[in-house]
Short mmCIF file of C-alpha atoms and ligand atoms in Angstrom, two decimals:
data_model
loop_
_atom_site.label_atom_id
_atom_site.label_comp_id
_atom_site.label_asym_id
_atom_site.label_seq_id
_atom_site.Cartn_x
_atom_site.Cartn_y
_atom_site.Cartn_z
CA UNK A 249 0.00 0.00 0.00
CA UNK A 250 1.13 3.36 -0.97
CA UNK A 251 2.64 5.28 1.91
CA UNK A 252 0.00 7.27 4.40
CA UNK A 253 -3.04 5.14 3.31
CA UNK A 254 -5.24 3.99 5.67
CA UNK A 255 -7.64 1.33 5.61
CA UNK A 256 -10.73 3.07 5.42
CA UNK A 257 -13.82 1.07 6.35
CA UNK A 258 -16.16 4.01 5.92
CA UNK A 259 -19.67 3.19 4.84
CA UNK A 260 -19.60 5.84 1.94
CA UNK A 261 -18.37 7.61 0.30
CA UNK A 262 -16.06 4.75 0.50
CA UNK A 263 -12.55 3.23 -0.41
CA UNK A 264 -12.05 2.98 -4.11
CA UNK A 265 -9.21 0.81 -5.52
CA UNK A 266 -5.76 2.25 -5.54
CA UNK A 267 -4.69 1.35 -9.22
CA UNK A 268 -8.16 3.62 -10.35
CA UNK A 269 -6.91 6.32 -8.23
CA UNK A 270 -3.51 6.26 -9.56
CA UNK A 271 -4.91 6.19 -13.45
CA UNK A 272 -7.06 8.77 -12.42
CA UNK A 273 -4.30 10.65 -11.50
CA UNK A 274 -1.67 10.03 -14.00
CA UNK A 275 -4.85 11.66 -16.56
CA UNK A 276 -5.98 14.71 -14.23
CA UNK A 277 -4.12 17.41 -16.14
CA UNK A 278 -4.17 15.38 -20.18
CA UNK A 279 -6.30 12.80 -20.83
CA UNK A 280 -4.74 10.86 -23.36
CA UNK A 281 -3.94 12.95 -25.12
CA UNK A 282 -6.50 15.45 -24.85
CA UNK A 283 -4.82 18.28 -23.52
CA UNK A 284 -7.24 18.77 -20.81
CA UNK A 285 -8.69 17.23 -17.46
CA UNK A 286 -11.44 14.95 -18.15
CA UNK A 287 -12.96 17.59 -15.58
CA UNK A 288 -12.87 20.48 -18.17
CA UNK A 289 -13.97 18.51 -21.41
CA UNK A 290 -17.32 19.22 -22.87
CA UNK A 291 -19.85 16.53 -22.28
CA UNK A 292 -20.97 16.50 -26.27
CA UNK A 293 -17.32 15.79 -27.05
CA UNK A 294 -16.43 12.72 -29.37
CA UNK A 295 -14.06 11.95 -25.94
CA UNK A 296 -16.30 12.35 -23.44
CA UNK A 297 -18.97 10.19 -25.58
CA UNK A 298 -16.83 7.60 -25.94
CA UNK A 299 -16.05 7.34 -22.03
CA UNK A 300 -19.41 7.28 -21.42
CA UNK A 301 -20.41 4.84 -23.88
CA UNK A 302 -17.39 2.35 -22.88
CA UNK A 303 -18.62 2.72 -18.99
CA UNK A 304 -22.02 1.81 -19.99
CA UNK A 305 -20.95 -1.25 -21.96
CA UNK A 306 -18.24 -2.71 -19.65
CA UNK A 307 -21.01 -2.15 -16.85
CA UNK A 308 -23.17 -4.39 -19.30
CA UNK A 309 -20.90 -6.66 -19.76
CA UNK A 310 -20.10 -6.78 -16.17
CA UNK A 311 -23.99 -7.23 -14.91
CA UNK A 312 -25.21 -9.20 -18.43
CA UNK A 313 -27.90 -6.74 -18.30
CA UNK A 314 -30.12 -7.26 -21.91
CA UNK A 315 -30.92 -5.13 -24.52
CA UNK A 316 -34.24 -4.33 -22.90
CA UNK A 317 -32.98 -2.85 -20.18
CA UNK A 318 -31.73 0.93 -20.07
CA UNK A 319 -29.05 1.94 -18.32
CA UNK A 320 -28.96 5.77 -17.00
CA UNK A 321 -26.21 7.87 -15.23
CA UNK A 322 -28.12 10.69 -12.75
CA UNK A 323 -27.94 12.95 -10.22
CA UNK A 324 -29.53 13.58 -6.84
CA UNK A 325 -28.44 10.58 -4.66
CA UNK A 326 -30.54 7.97 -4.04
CA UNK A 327 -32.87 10.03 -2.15
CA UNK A 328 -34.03 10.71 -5.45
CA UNK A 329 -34.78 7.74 -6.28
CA UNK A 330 -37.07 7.77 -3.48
CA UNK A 331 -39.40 10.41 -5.44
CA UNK A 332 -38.31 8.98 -8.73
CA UNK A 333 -39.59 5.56 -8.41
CA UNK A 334 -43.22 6.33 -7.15
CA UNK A 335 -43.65 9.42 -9.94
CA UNK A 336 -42.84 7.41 -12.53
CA UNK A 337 -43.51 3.65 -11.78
CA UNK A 338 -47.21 4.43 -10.10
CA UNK A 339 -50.37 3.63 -12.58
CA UNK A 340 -52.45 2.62 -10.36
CA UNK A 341 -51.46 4.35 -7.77
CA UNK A 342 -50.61 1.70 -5.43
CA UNK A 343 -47.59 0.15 -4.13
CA UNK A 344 -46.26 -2.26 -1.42
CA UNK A 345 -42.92 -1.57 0.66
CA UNK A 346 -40.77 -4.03 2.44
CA UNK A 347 -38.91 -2.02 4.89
CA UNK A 348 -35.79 -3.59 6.61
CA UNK A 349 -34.12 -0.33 7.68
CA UNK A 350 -33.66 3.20 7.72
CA UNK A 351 -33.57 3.82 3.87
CA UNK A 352 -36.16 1.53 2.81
CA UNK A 353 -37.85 3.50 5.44
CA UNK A 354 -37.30 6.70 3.92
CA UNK A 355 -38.39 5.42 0.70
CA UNK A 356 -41.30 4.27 1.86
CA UNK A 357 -42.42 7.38 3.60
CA UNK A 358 -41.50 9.57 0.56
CA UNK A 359 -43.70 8.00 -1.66
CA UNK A 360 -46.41 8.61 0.65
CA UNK A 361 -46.77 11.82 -1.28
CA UNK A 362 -47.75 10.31 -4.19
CA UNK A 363 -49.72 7.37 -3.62
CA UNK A 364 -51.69 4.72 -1.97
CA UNK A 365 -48.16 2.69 -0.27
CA UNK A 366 -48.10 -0.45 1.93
CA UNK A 367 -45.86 -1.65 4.37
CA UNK A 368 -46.07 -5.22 3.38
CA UNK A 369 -43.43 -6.57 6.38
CA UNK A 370 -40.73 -4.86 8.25
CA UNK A 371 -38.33 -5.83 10.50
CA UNK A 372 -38.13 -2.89 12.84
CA UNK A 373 -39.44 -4.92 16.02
CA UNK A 374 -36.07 -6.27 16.13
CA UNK A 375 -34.41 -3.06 15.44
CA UNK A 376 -34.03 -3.96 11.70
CA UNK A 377 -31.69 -6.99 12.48
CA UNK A 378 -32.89 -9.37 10.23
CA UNK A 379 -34.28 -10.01 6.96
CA UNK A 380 -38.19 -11.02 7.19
CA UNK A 381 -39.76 -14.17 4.95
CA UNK A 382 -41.17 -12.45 1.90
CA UNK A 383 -41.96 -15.85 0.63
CA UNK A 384 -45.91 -15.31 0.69
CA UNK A 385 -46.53 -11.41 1.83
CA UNK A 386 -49.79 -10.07 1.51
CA UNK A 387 -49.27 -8.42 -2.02
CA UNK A 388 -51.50 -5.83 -3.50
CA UNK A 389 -53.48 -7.36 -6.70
CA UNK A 390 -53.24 -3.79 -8.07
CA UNK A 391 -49.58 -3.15 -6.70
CA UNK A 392 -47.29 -1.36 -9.78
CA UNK A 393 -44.06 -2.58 -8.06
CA UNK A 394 -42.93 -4.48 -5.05
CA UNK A 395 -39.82 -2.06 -3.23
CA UNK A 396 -37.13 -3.45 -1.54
CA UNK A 397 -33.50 -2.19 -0.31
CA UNK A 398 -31.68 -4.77 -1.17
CA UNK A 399 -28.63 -4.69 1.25
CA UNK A 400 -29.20 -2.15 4.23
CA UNK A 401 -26.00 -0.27 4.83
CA UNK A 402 -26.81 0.59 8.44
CA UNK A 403 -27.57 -2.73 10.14
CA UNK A 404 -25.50 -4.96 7.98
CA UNK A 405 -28.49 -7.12 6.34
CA UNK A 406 -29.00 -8.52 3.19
CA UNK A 407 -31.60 -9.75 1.37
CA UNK A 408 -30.32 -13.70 0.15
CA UNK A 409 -33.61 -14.38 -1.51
CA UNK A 410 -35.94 -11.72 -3.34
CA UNK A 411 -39.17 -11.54 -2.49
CA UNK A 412 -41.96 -13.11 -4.19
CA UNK A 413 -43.90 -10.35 -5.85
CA UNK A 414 -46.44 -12.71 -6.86
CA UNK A 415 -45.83 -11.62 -10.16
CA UNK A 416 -45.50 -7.42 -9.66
CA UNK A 417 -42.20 -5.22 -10.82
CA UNK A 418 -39.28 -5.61 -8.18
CA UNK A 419 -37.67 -2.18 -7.79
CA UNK A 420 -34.42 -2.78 -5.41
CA UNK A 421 -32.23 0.23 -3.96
CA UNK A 422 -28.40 -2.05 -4.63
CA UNK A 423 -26.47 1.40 -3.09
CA UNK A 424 -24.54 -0.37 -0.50
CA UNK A 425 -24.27 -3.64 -2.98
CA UNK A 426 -24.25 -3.14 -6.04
CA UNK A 427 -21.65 -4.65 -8.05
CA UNK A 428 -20.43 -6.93 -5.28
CA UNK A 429 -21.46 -10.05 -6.87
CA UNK A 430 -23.38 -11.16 -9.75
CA UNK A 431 -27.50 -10.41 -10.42
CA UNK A 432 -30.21 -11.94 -12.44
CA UNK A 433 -31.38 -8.10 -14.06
CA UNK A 434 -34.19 -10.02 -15.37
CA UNK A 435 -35.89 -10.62 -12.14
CA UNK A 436 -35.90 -6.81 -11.31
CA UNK A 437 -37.98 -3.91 -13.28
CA UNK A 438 -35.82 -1.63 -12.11
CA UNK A 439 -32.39 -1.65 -10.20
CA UNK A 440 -30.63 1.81 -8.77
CA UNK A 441 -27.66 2.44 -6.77
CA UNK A 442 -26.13 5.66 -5.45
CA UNK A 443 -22.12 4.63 -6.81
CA UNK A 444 -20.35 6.14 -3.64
CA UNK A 445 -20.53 2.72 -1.83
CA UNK A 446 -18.81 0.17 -3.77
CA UNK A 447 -18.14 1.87 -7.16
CA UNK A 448 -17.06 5.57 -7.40
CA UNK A 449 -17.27 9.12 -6.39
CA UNK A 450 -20.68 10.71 -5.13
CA UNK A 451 -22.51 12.64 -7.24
CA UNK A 452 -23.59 9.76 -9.66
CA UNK A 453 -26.45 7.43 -9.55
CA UNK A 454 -27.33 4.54 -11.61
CA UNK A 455 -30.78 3.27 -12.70
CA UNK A 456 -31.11 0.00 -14.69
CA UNK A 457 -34.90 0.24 -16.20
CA UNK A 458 -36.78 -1.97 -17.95
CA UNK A 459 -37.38 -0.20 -21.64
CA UNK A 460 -41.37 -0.91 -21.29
CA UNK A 461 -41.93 0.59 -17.89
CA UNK A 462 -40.95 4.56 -19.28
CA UNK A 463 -43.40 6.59 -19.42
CA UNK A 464 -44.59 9.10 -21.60
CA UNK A 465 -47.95 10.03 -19.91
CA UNK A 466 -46.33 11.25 -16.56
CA UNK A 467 -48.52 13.73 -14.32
CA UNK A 468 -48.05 17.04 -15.91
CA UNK A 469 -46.47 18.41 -12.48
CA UNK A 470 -43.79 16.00 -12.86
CA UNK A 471 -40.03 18.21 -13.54
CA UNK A 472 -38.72 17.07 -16.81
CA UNK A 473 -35.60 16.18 -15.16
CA UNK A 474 -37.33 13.76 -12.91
CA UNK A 475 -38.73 11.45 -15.98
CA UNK A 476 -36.69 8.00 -16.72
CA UNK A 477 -37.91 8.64 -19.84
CA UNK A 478 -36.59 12.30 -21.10
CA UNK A 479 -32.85 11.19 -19.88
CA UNK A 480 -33.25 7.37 -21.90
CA UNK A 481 -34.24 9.27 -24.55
CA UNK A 482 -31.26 11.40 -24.47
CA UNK A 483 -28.52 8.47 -23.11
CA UNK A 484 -27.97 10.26 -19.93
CA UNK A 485 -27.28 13.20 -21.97
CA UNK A 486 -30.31 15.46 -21.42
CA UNK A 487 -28.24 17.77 -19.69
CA UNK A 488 -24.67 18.05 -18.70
CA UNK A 489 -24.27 14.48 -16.86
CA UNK A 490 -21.67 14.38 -13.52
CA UNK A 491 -18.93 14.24 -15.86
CA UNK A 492 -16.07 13.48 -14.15
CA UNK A 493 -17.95 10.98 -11.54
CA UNK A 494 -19.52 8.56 -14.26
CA UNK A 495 -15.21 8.65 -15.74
CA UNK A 496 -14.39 7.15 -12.18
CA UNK A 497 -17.22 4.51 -12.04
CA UNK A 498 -15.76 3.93 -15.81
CA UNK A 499 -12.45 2.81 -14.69
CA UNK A 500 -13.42 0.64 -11.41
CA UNK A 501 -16.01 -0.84 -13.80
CA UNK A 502 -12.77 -2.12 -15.77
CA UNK A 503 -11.18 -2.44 -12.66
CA UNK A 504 -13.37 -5.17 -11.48
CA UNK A 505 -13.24 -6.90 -15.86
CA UNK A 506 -9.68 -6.98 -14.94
CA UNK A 507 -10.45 -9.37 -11.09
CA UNK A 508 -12.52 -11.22 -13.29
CA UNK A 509 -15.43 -9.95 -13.19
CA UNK A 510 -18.30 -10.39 -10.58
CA UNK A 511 -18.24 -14.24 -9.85
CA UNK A 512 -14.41 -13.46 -8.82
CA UNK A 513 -15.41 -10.22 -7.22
CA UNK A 514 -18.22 -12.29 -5.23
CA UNK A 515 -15.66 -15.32 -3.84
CA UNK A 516 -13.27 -12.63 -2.87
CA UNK A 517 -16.03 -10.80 -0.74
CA UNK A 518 -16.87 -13.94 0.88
CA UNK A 519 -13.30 -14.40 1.89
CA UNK A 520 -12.63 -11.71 3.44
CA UNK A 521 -16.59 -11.36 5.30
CA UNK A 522 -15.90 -14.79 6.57
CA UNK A 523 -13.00 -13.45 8.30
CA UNK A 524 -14.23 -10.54 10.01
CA UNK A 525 -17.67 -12.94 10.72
CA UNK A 526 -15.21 -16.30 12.07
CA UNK A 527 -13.68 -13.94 13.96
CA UNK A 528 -16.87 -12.29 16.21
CA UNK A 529 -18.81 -15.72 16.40
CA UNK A 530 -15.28 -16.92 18.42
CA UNK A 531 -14.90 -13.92 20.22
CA UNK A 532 -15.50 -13.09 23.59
CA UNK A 533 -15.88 -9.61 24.00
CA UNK A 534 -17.02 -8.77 20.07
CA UNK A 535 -20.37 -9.26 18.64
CA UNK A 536 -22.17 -9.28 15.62
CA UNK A 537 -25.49 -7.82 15.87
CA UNK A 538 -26.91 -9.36 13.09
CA UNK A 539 -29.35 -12.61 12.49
CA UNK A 540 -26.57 -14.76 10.76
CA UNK A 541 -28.99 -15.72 7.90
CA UNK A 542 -29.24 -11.84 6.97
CA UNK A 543 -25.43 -11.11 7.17
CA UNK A 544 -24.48 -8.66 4.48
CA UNK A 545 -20.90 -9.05 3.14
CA UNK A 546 -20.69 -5.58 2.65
CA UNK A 547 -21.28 -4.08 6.03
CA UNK A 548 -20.68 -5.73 9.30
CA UNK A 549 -21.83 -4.00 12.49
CA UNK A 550 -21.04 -5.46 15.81
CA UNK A 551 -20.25 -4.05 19.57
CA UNK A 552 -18.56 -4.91 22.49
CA UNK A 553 -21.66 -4.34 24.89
CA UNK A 554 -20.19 -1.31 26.32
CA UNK A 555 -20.41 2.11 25.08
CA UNK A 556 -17.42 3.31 26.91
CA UNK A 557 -15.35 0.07 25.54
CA UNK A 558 -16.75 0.86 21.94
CA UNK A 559 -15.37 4.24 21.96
CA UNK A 560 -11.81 3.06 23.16
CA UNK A 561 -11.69 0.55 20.35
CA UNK A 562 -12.90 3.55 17.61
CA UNK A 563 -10.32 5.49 19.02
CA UNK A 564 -7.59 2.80 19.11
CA UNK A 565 -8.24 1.48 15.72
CA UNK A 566 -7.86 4.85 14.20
CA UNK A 567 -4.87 5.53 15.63
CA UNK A 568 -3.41 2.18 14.23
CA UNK A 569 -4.52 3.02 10.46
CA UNK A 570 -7.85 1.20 10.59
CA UNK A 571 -10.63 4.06 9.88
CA UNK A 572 -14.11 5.01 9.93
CA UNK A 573 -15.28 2.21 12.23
CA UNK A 574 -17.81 4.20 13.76
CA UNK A 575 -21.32 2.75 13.47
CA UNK A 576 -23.88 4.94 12.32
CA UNK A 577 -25.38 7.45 14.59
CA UNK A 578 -28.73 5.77 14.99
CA UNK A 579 -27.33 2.36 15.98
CA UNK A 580 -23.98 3.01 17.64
CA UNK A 581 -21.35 0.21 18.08
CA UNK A 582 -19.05 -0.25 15.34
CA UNK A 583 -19.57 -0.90 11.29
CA UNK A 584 -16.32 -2.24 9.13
CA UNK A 585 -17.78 -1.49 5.65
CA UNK A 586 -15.57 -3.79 3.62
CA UNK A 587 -16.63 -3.18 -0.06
CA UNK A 588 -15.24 -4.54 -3.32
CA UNK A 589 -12.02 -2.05 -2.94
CA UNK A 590 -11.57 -3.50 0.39
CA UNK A 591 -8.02 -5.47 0.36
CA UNK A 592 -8.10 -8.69 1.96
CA UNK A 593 -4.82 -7.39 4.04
CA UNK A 594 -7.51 -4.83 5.70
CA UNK A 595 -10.02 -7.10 6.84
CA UNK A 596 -6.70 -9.55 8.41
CA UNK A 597 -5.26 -6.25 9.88
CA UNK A 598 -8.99 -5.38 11.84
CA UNK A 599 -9.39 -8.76 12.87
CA UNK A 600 -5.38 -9.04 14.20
CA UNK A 601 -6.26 -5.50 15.89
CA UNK A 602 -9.41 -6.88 17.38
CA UNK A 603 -7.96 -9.58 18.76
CA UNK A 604 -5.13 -7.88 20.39
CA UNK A 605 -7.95 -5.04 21.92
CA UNK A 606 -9.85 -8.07 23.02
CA UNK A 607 -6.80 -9.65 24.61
CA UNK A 608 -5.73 -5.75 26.28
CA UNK A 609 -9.47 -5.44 27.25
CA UNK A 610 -11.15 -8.13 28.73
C1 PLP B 994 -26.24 5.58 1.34
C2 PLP B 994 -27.53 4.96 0.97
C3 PLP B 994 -28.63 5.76 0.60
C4 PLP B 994 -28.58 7.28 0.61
O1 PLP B 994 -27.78 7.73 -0.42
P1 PLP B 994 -27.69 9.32 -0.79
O2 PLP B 994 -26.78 9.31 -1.97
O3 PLP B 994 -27.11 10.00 0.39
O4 PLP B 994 -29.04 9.79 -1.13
C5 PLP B 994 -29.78 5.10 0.23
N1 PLP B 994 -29.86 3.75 0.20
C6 PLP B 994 -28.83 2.97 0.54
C7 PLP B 994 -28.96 1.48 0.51
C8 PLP B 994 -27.62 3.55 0.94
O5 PLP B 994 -26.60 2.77 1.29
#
């Protein structure tokens, strides 16, 4: 590791792999040849259309998505997405919610505004721990989608089946996820993730739509900027597009080609959760807080059962290189985000650390 790195297990925005930082950098002030930063290039440019071209087709290639599907580069976070999804996916005016933490939550209240929506099972009794059975959920008949955040950054859980929509559009929030491991598109109408997790810089958000669920006939209040359909019409290029952002996702997305793609990128995130996971079920003074079924392999949460102990550790690991372990504010404890960027020698260096704290502290 290059000198004065830490290992930053921030939950986002979030480590992104060294060797796309470096290329990043060798091409800040000429981009091959360019003369200029990819920063100060116009996004109508023959270069800039063919960087964002190339990210959209290695991210094809990476997620097999089909021709049917549309991929768009926006703006506004995935709190946008929050509006986004009920203004343009609700026909009927109805949909059902599965809420398994705070921003599924969110979602779920912000489409309030804009329709008739259910809260088809939760998992807030147990303070969002766990992933509930969606096998047979009391779906809507006249539902337009089924929503669903797909891995909750906060607690750590992950949905390990999908739901069964009894036949209704799956719309999935894949923020904290995405990219970690491979997806079947086709069982999802629409897919989005906000890329400052596991794949770039904030500022860019992704949205993989099914071509047949754009809509023209969107209420007339509706902002133009705020239809799937105006920016797939335009390929992301209705106006000027975070630029420089959607260039970053563009190199991790070859990046993870280069690891072998998302089968490799999956085993390789399974090694390193299982030892961070090994590690708390042995420990004595760690703990996962986290229904093991549910585990994420992207976030792990866990806490030592004392606030004033939890604090020491935070401060401790810090001050040996090992970052942003903070949990988030509404949960406490600790977090160790450990996304696709994560090196292996990270998650061996938090659990060596841990051990030795556990050793010093118990
Ligand atoms: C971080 C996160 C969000 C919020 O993202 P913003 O870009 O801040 O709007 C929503 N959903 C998930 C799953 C997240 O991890």
């Amino acid at each position: 590791m290059t000198q004065n790195r830490v290992y930053n297990f921030s939950a986002g925005p979030a480590v992104l792999p060294q060797e796309v930082l470096k290329i990043a950098a060798d091409e800040m002030l000429n981009y091959q040849n360019s003369g200029m930063s990819v920063m100060e290039m116009s996004h109508r440019s023959k270069t800039y259309d063919n960087i964002i071209k190339t990210a959209e087709k290695d991210l094809r290639d990476l997620l097999n998505i089909p021709d049917n599907y549309k991929v768009l580069f926006l703006q506004g976070g995935a709190h946008l997405q929050f509006s986004m999804v009920p203004i343009n996916l609700l026909k009927n005016g109805v949909a059902d919610y599965i809420v398994t933490g705070q921003w599924a939550k969110k979602a779920y209240q912000e489409a309030q505004k804009y329709g008739k929506i259910n809260k088809v099972a939760t998992s807030e009794d147990k303070t969002f721990s766990y992933i509930p059975d969606c096998s047979d959920l009391d779906i809507s008949p006249d539902a337009d989608y089924v929503y669903i955040c797909e891995n909750n950054t906060i607690y750590g859980t992950k949905f390990h089946t999908l739901p069964n929509t009894k036949g209704k559009i799956l719309v999935s929030d894949m923020s904290s996820c995405f990219l970690s491991e491979p997806v079947d598109v086709t069982k999802y109408g629409l897919i989005y993730a906000g890329v400052q997790k596991n794949v770039g810089p904030a500022g860019v958000q992704i949205v993989i739509i099914r071509e047949d669920l754009l809509r023209e006939d969107l209420p007339s209040w509706c902002p133009t900027m705020l239809s799937y359909k105006v920016h797939a019409d335009n390929d992301s290029l209705y106006n000027t597009p975070p630029a420089y952002g959607i260039y970053i996702c563009g190199l991790v997305f070859k990046w993870l080609k280069k690891q072998g793609g998302l089968e490799a990128i999956k085993q390789h995130n399974e090694k390193k959760a299982k030892i961070l996971y090994d590690f708390l079920d042995n420990s004595k003074l760690f703990k996962g807080t986290v229904e093991k079924d549910s585990r994420s392999l992207m976030n792990v949460p866990f806490v030592t059962g004392s606030e004033e102990l939890d604090k020491k550790f935070i401060e401790e690991a810090k001050n040996a290189g090992l970052v942003q372990l903070k949990g988030h504010r509404s949960v406490g404890g600790m977090r160790a985000s450990i996304y696709n960027a994560m090196p292996i020698e990270g998650v061996e260096k938090l659990v060596e650390f841990m051990a030795k704290f556990e050793k010093e502290n118990l």
